[in-house]
Amino acid sequence: MADTKREIERKYESDESGLPDLTGVAGVVTVVDKGVAELDAVYYDTPDERLASAGITLRRRTGGDDAGWHLKFPVSSGVRDEIREPLSDAVPSALTGLLRSRVRDTDLVPLVRIRSSRDVRDLLDADGALLAEVGVDAVHAERLIGVPLGTQWSEIEVELADGGDPAFLDKVDKKLRKAGVRTSAAPSKLARALRETTPREADAAKGEPEKKAKGAKEPEEAKGGKGAKGAKGAEEAKAAEGAKAAKKGKAGGKRAPEPPRVAADHVLAYVGAQRDAIVGLDPAVRRDLPDSVHSMRVATRRLRSSLRSYAKVLDRTFTDPIGAELKWLAGELGVDRDQEVLTERLTAALDDLPSTLLVGPVRTRLRSWSQAGSSGSRRRLIAVLDGTRYLDLLNTLDALIAEPPLLKAAQGDPEKVLTKAVRREEGKVSTLVAQALDLPSGTDRDLAMHEARKKAKRARYAAEAAVDFDDRFKARVRASKSLQTLLGDHQDSVMAREALRDLASQAQGAGEISFTYGVLYGREERRAAEIEATLPDAYERWCTP
């Protein structure tokens, strides 16, 4: 198992004055000089820098007390999860797996080398406990592929001690700012190194004119060709453009409004967001982080649902096969999820029962039933994420977004196209709810309410895609979510009753008393009846949120 560390730090620009005196920071009693550490790190990425674009860093570092491979995932501003593996010549397989959704079949190559001389100080409290480590880094970075450019700078890095209070960094920040130290513009050393060793950016940083590639032609404007009269024409064109902008708003003031977007822009933005969620959650699922599997499953459902809801925008000839693969992935992600949810519900129900109603080894029976229903899907799920079918799906989603199969409505007015799609989905909900209300309690009504729940979820997702266009759709999202939740509670009760019948049958077969299962069944039956009684009012509220 790889070692994982939550890294909370802040970076600052540094000049020749070095580190200000930090003994005045509240809580700091001692500042201990730890000497200078020489660090040498090679950062790996794909040639097109997919990891860097996602704020992910992978490095092999020597020197210091944490030499090895470090993989960092962003959590929030200034917070990253660092996963460590021992030094080796090649990237450890434990880390390449975590990067597979982004890297796919592309090789990881050495991208940048960063060497730092780190002057370290430890900030200690009255008990001698570490509060934070402060380093003044003299950094030299060089690009290892493409044009071999280098850059150097100095920075201050303040890293919170493990388990420390993040508020302490605010105190250090206040002291540094008072001393004139400013926050770094780059979120990481790698980000700054990449920016300053990109040929065009490096020339701009040095104040040098951009070098023309050998054999490159002069632009028409510079030659006095079509569209302008030499350099003077170019300047006049810029002036005219500036005057036009000035009519819409003074420089530095309100920006000119962007041209209205078409329906496809909103649909593709939503589709892209769900694709990004799937890719981004992949490492969390592999690390078995809380709620990661459920969140990834929801993203696949959102994406599949939006492809169906906006079939007038994206051609179903192309999207239906994608939807089938998303359904497969959601199924793989949910192999054990439904069993876990059901077990949690029944466990909570047992906790609510008075001890006098607990007869027989009920908890043991429930535990055995839950374990028997679990397929041990953890290993299977990782195999799915490592498989070619899953990677092909990710590649297909990339292609869908890059070259979407647009239909005529894609170029239509967003208000008309999006509203029509949402109303169409909501119409399906209305039909099914009305059908359920006309049926007596029983299996047929249960099935109708379950179908209504699925359609309410799809209506909700369709409205989510339209929120970016018009905030008024937020009300439809809330309304559909509320109705979906009510119908979901009912379906959970249906599934719980089926499970309780199964448990009671197993208990009787083992010679155990099934009384408690009957009590729980009756409670679930009553809960379902209460939901059914509130459905008419809930449906009316959904119709007029």
XYZ file of C-alpha atoms in Angstrom:
545
model
C 0.000 0.000 0.000
C 1.439 3.366 -1.029
C 2.037 5.957 1.663
C -0.387 8.887 1.394
C 0.076 12.286 2.988
C -2.217 15.319 2.997
C -0.020 18.278 2.084
C -1.212 21.740 3.121
C 1.134 24.524 2.117
C 1.460 28.058 0.811
C 4.034 29.482 -1.575
C 5.459 32.979 -1.711
C 7.783 34.968 -3.922
C 11.207 35.550 -2.396
C 13.886 38.137 -3.037
C 17.446 38.558 -1.821
C 16.251 39.534 1.676
C 15.376 35.874 2.350
C 13.089 34.804 5.157
C 11.651 37.399 7.565
C 11.841 36.738 11.296
C 8.939 34.459 12.225
C 9.401 34.371 15.991
C 6.585 36.909 16.317
C 3.997 34.553 14.800
C 1.357 33.656 17.378
C 2.070 30.240 18.845
C 5.675 30.056 17.649
C 8.156 29.870 20.502
C 11.215 28.527 18.691
C 12.514 28.713 15.131
C 15.027 25.920 14.505
C 17.547 26.128 11.667
C 17.628 22.693 10.008
C 20.319 23.535 7.467
C 20.269 23.360 3.667
C 18.928 20.341 1.763
C 19.821 19.711 -1.874
C 16.803 18.376 -3.741
C 16.824 17.034 -7.299
C 13.489 16.155 -8.894
C 12.543 14.995 -12.379
C 8.880 15.555 -13.245
C 7.119 13.122 -15.554
C 4.142 13.760 -17.823
C 2.815 12.954 -21.263
C 4.422 14.970 -24.072
C 1.212 17.031 -24.330
C 1.260 17.683 -20.549
C -2.045 16.075 -19.605
C -1.122 15.763 -15.938
C 0.034 19.358 -15.637
C -3.170 20.606 -17.243
C -5.107 18.839 -14.471
C -2.853 20.179 -11.699
C -1.380 16.707 -11.101
C 2.352 16.237 -10.565
C 4.471 13.102 -10.732
C 8.123 13.328 -9.773
C 11.132 11.220 -8.879
C 13.116 13.075 -6.239
C 16.415 12.463 -4.528
C 17.791 14.362 -1.558
C 16.026 15.409 1.628
C 14.295 13.022 4.004
C 11.504 11.931 1.629
C 13.382 10.742 -1.452
C 11.261 8.625 -3.764
C 8.382 8.888 -6.205
C 5.729 11.474 -5.348
C 2.323 11.703 -7.030
C 0.236 14.735 -6.046
C -3.471 15.235 -6.647
C -5.059 18.657 -6.036
C -7.730 18.722 -3.333
C -8.329 22.461 -3.003
C -6.270 25.638 -3.143
C -2.990 24.945 -1.372
C -4.051 21.399 -0.445
C -2.857 18.256 -2.199
C -2.782 14.537 -1.502
C 0.736 13.219 -1.946
C 1.135 9.499 -2.625
C 4.642 8.166 -2.151
C 6.509 5.144 -3.436
C 10.146 4.137 -2.871
C 12.863 5.085 -5.357
C 13.077 2.941 -8.486
C 14.237 3.433 -12.043
C 10.788 3.213 -13.610
C 7.512 4.787 -12.548
C 5.924 2.401 -9.983
C 2.901 0.511 -11.277
C 0.936 1.616 -8.205
C 1.207 5.189 -9.480
C 0.697 4.547 -13.196
C -2.631 2.901 -12.372
C -3.796 6.063 -10.621
C -2.956 8.054 -13.758
C -4.432 5.716 -16.337
C -7.673 7.608 -16.945
C -5.655 10.640 -18.057
C -2.566 9.049 -19.556
C -4.379 6.156 -21.313
C -1.821 4.386 -23.534
C 0.528 7.351 -23.837
C 4.009 7.031 -22.360
C 5.104 9.078 -19.377
C 8.349 10.888 -20.161
C 10.759 13.107 -18.191
C 9.449 16.612 -18.766
C 11.221 18.990 -16.390
C 14.119 18.755 -13.961
C 13.970 21.005 -10.909
C 16.908 21.341 -8.514
C 16.400 23.242 -5.273
C 18.705 24.315 -2.481
C 16.282 24.454 0.437
C 17.174 26.432 3.558
C 14.845 24.859 6.135
C 13.383 26.271 9.355
C 11.068 24.430 11.758
C 8.461 26.446 13.647
C 7.899 24.911 17.092
C 5.380 25.610 19.861
C 6.045 25.830 23.610
C 6.090 22.016 23.913
C 8.580 21.654 21.085
C 5.951 20.265 18.727
C 6.289 21.070 15.029
C 3.763 23.633 13.747
C 5.111 24.111 10.226
C 8.205 23.735 8.110
C 9.397 26.811 6.233
C 11.833 26.532 3.348
C 13.564 29.199 1.306
C 14.221 27.533 -2.051
C 16.770 28.617 -4.615
C 15.273 26.908 -7.669
C 16.797 26.025 -11.018
C 14.501 24.391 -13.588
C 15.207 23.069 -17.061
C 12.929 21.585 -19.695
C 13.953 18.095 -20.770
C 11.985 17.760 -24.010
C 11.659 20.189 -26.876
C 13.697 23.372 -26.649
C 16.139 22.925 -23.708
C 15.357 26.147 -21.870
C 16.083 26.866 -18.233
C 14.918 29.325 -15.603
C 15.604 30.090 -11.956
C 13.925 31.866 -9.092
C 13.667 31.938 -5.318
C 10.544 31.174 -3.294
C 9.349 30.610 0.242
C 7.310 27.505 1.014
C 5.373 27.077 4.273
C 4.066 23.536 4.878
C 1.748 22.766 7.770
C 2.806 19.960 10.104
C 0.834 16.709 9.856
C -2.441 17.086 11.725
C -1.905 20.815 12.231
C -4.583 23.492 12.257
C -4.751 25.174 8.818
C -5.606 28.435 10.586
C -1.974 28.573 11.719
C -0.938 29.254 8.130
C -3.074 32.405 8.222
C -0.934 33.661 11.098
C 2.271 32.988 9.163
C 0.747 34.575 6.081
C -0.063 37.758 8.021
C 3.528 37.992 9.247
C 4.997 37.440 5.798
C 2.713 39.953 4.132
C 3.556 42.531 6.781
C 7.211 42.000 5.864
C 6.405 42.674 2.209
C 6.410 39.081 0.998
C 3.794 38.379 -1.662
C 1.971 35.192 -2.587
C 3.395 33.224 -5.482
C 1.502 33.555 -8.742
C 2.200 29.904 -9.589
C 0.467 27.095 -7.670
C 3.548 24.866 -7.851
C 7.179 24.785 -8.903
C 6.265 22.672 -11.895
C 3.614 25.133 -13.082
C 6.110 27.987 -12.945
C 8.857 25.940 -14.581
C 6.595 24.941 -17.460
C 5.454 28.508 -17.970
C 8.937 29.984 -17.937
C 10.520 27.293 -20.109
C 7.914 27.388 -22.826
C 9.791 29.111 -25.674
C 7.330 31.931 -26.314
C 6.678 32.552 -22.616
C 10.393 32.431 -21.817
C 11.154 35.112 -24.412
C 8.363 37.292 -23.073
C 9.632 36.897 -19.511
C 13.097 38.020 -20.571
C 11.736 40.982 -22.487
C 13.211 39.606 -25.708
C 11.470 39.790 -29.087
C 9.993 36.511 -30.166
C 12.337 34.715 -32.512
C 10.952 33.916 -35.912
C 11.216 30.301 -36.993
C 13.531 29.672 -39.878
C 11.692 30.004 -43.176
C 8.595 31.550 -41.582
C 6.805 34.181 -43.662
C 6.061 37.663 -42.456
C 2.373 38.264 -41.692
C 0.430 40.226 -44.287
C -0.003 43.195 -41.965
C 3.727 43.570 -41.407
C 4.405 43.432 -45.145
C 1.669 45.870 -45.996
C -0.339 43.156 -47.708
C -4.072 42.572 -47.818
C -6.180 43.847 -44.971
C -3.745 46.557 -43.817
C -1.218 49.111 -45.020
C 2.044 47.995 -43.471
C 2.765 48.602 -39.822
C 0.737 51.805 -39.907
C -2.281 49.871 -41.118
C -1.893 47.373 -38.301
C -1.779 50.157 -35.736
C -4.837 51.818 -37.254
C -6.684 48.501 -37.131
C -5.822 48.113 -33.453
C -6.980 51.668 -32.781
C -10.264 51.051 -34.535
C -10.769 47.853 -32.530
C -10.029 49.735 -29.324
C -12.498 52.482 -30.246
C -15.183 49.905 -30.890
C -14.529 48.317 -27.509
C -14.595 51.744 -25.843
C -18.163 52.269 -27.030
C -19.198 49.158 -25.126
C -17.232 49.933 -21.991
C -14.120 51.788 -20.937
C -10.837 49.952 -20.664
C -10.692 48.080 -17.386
C -14.450 48.415 -16.974
C -17.282 46.108 -17.968
C -16.353 43.675 -20.685
C -18.287 43.620 -23.912
C -21.014 40.968 -23.797
C -20.189 37.690 -25.484
C -22.302 36.691 -28.477
C -25.241 34.444 -27.549
C -24.433 30.745 -27.564
C -26.397 28.035 -29.300
C -28.079 25.034 -27.689
C -25.173 22.683 -28.455
C -22.782 24.776 -26.366
C -24.794 24.180 -23.198
C -25.371 20.492 -23.857
C -21.718 19.849 -24.678
C -20.595 21.793 -21.604
C -22.695 19.472 -19.433
C -21.517 16.379 -21.283
C -17.920 17.553 -20.906
C -18.365 18.176 -17.189
C -19.574 14.600 -16.656
C -16.722 13.199 -18.748
C -14.309 15.227 -16.619
C -15.966 13.910 -13.450
C -15.513 10.294 -14.545
C -11.859 10.855 -15.450
C -11.199 12.862 -12.288
C -12.857 10.339 -9.975
C -10.995 7.364 -11.412
C -7.964 7.724 -9.081
C -10.263 8.197 -6.065
C -12.124 4.989 -6.922
C -8.828 3.120 -7.212
C -7.801 4.522 -3.815
C -11.181 3.475 -2.385
C -11.910 6.952 -1.069
C -15.311 7.521 0.600
C -18.237 8.058 -1.794
C -15.960 7.904 -4.854
C -17.637 4.883 -6.449
C -21.090 6.351 -5.903
C -20.040 9.739 -7.322
C -18.517 8.145 -10.408
C -21.644 6.074 -10.929
C -23.784 9.211 -10.707
C -21.589 10.918 -13.325
C -22.080 8.023 -15.729
C -25.837 8.193 -15.182
C -25.919 11.943 -15.680
C -24.006 11.596 -18.915
C -26.110 8.753 -20.262
C -29.301 10.571 -19.316
C -28.261 13.828 -20.994
C -27.428 12.014 -24.235
C -30.978 10.655 -24.329
C -32.687 13.860 -23.208
C -30.904 15.937 -25.837
C -31.325 13.510 -28.711
C -32.484 16.445 -30.874
C -29.056 18.022 -30.395
C -26.723 14.997 -30.529
C -27.460 12.242 -33.042
C -28.527 9.070 -31.241
C -27.044 6.980 -34.026
C -23.716 7.885 -32.468
C -24.690 8.415 -28.841
C -26.807 5.293 -28.220
C -23.770 2.964 -28.377
C -22.012 5.315 -25.954
C -25.057 5.197 -23.690
C -24.918 1.401 -23.714
C -21.283 1.491 -22.579
C -22.098 4.020 -19.859
C -24.860 1.713 -18.633
C -22.323 -1.113 -18.499
C -19.887 1.024 -16.513
C -22.591 2.156 -14.087
C -23.494 -1.505 -13.567
C -19.899 -2.411 -12.771
C -19.648 0.486 -10.349
C -22.870 -0.532 -8.642
C -22.226 -4.258 -8.195
C -22.028 -3.954 -4.425
C -23.402 -0.441 -3.946
C -27.106 -1.410 -3.772
C -26.325 -4.179 -1.291
C -24.385 -1.736 0.904
C -27.228 0.802 0.881
C -29.776 -1.862 1.755
C -27.604 -3.208 4.583
C -27.210 0.287 6.011
C -30.990 0.788 5.932
C -31.736 -2.481 7.692
C -28.995 -1.912 10.258
C -30.424 1.513 11.069
C -33.895 -0.030 11.367
C -32.571 -2.572 13.860
C -30.944 0.201 15.872
C -34.342 1.906 16.176
C -36.060 -1.169 17.572
C -36.546 -1.626 21.341
C -34.484 -4.519 22.672
C -37.701 -6.382 23.506
C -38.413 -6.706 19.769
C -34.993 -8.138 18.933
C -35.509 -11.896 19.041
C -32.805 -14.290 17.899
C -29.430 -13.688 16.223
C -30.827 -11.013 13.930
C -27.687 -8.888 13.618
C -25.516 -11.917 12.919
C -27.980 -13.108 10.295
C -28.003 -9.670 8.638
C -24.211 -9.538 8.645
C -23.941 -12.978 7.043
C -26.611 -12.104 4.478
C -24.767 -8.892 3.558
C -21.423 -10.658 3.180
C -22.972 -13.400 1.066
C -24.530 -10.791 -1.205
C -21.235 -9.017 -1.692
C -19.366 -10.186 -4.758
C -15.966 -9.014 -3.617
C -16.139 -6.555 -6.461
C -13.176 -4.419 -5.422
C -10.668 -6.461 -7.395
C -13.103 -6.832 -10.273
C -13.703 -3.081 -10.417
C -9.981 -2.296 -10.630
C -9.712 -4.831 -13.451
C -12.549 -3.028 -15.237
C -10.776 0.327 -14.878
C -7.585 -1.227 -16.233
C -9.389 -2.881 -19.132
C -9.475 -1.805 -22.755
C -13.289 -1.513 -22.809
C -13.237 1.258 -20.196
C -10.344 3.092 -21.853
C -12.088 2.822 -25.216
C -15.138 4.437 -23.621
C -13.036 7.339 -22.338
C -11.488 7.796 -25.769
C -14.927 7.719 -27.372
C -16.173 10.385 -24.971
C -13.186 12.556 -25.887
C -14.031 12.128 -29.564
C -17.707 12.906 -28.917
C -16.797 16.226 -27.339
C -14.097 17.074 -29.883
C -16.292 16.283 -32.905
C -19.907 16.103 -31.708
C -22.521 14.556 -34.038
C -24.697 17.660 -34.125
C -28.235 17.775 -35.492
C -30.195 20.777 -36.731
C -31.449 21.740 -33.266
C -27.852 22.047 -32.059
C -27.608 25.495 -33.638
C -30.996 26.518 -32.308
C -32.025 29.050 -29.676
C -31.005 27.618 -26.267
C -34.199 28.759 -24.579
C -36.363 26.975 -27.111
C -34.315 23.787 -27.456
C -33.411 23.294 -23.791
C -36.848 24.173 -22.453
C -38.487 21.778 -24.886
C -36.181 18.954 -23.828
C -36.833 19.541 -20.125
C -40.592 19.717 -20.649
C -40.521 16.537 -22.688
C -38.818 14.671 -19.850
C -41.150 16.190 -17.274
C -44.103 15.062 -19.353
C -42.934 11.473 -18.981
C -42.775 11.955 -15.215
C -46.322 13.286 -15.140
C -47.643 10.325 -17.099
C -46.050 7.796 -14.775
C -47.029 9.560 -11.539
C -50.628 9.849 -12.750
C -50.557 6.157 -13.624
C -49.204 5.269 -10.163
C -51.879 7.340 -8.419
C -54.614 5.533 -10.350
C -53.374 2.130 -9.233
C -54.122 0.438 -5.905
C -51.241 -0.247 -3.540
C -49.293 -3.277 -4.630
C -46.736 -4.484 -7.124
C -48.104 -2.535 -10.099
C -48.064 0.738 -8.196
C -44.568 -0.020 -6.897
C -43.326 -0.528 -10.455
C -45.001 2.646 -11.705
C -43.485 4.704 -8.893
C -40.062 3.207 -9.589
C -40.311 4.145 -13.266
C -41.481 7.635 -12.284
C -38.417 7.964 -10.072
C -36.084 7.129 -12.960
C -37.825 9.634 -15.208
C -37.730 12.318 -12.480
C -33.986 11.771 -12.270
C -33.652 12.201 -16.029
C -35.768 15.370 -15.940
C -33.522 16.694 -13.184
C -30.377 16.029 -15.205
C -31.894 17.636 -18.291
C -32.641 20.747 -16.234
C -29.091 20.729 -14.827
C -27.725 21.020 -18.344
C -29.860 24.115 -18.845
C -28.936 25.904 -15.607
C -25.846 27.431 -17.222
C -28.172 29.114 -19.705
C -30.863 30.291 -17.301
C -30.928 30.239 -13.481
C -34.669 29.674 -13.610
C -33.959 26.020 -14.359
C -32.545 25.697 -10.845
C -36.114 25.579 -9.552
C -36.856 22.666 -11.876
C -33.720 20.881 -10.672
C -34.788 21.297 -7.041
C -38.332 20.204 -7.746
C -37.330 17.075 -9.644
C -34.739 16.178 -7.003
C -37.369 16.474 -4.258
C -39.820 14.249 -6.128
C -37.034 11.824 -7.029
C -36.018 11.552 -3.373
C -39.555 10.764 -2.261
C -39.971 8.122 -4.944
C -36.525 6.774 -4.101
C -37.472 6.329 -0.460
C -40.463 4.327 -1.617
C -38.328 2.095 -3.822
C -35.856 1.576 -0.979
C -38.756 0.378 1.139
C -39.816 -2.046 -1.592
C -36.280 -3.457 -1.775
C -36.022 -3.629 2.020
C -39.206 -5.686 2.230
C -37.883 -8.124 -0.371
C -34.674 -8.461 1.629
C -36.594 -9.010 4.874
C -38.628 -11.803 3.295
C -35.369 -13.405 2.208
C -33.849 -13.007 5.674
C -36.934 -14.431 7.356
C -36.861 -17.434 5.035
C -33.191 -18.075 5.797
C -33.799 -17.707 9.537
C -36.696 -20.160 9.501
C -34.625 -22.622 7.510
C -31.942 -22.435 10.196
C -34.485 -22.965 12.976
C -34.355 -19.331 14.118
C -37.317 -17.199 15.156
C -38.334 -14.785 12.358
C -40.404 -12.461 14.548
C -38.080 -9.445 14.267
C -38.044 -9.580 10.479
C -41.817 -9.417 10.502
C -41.727 -6.344 12.748
C -39.302 -4.610 10.396
C -41.400 -5.641 7.395
C -44.465 -4.065 8.952
C -42.590 -0.835 9.606
C -41.353 -0.701 6.006
C -44.864 -1.383 4.758
C -46.190 1.494 6.861
C -43.404 3.771 5.614
C -44.330 2.979 2.001
C -47.998 3.700 2.688
C -47.089 7.077 4.213
C -45.065 7.981 1.116
C -47.886 6.949 -1.180
C -50.264 9.125 0.842
C -48.010 12.176 0.427
C -47.391 11.602 -3.287
C -50.381 13.644 -4.587
C -49.272 16.760 -2.684
C -45.631 16.201 -3.632
C -46.617 15.846 -7.277
C -48.644 19.046 -7.129
C -45.672 20.926 -5.651
C -43.474 19.504 -8.392
C -45.866 20.799 -11.026
C -45.774 24.333 -9.565
C -42.444 24.891 -7.754
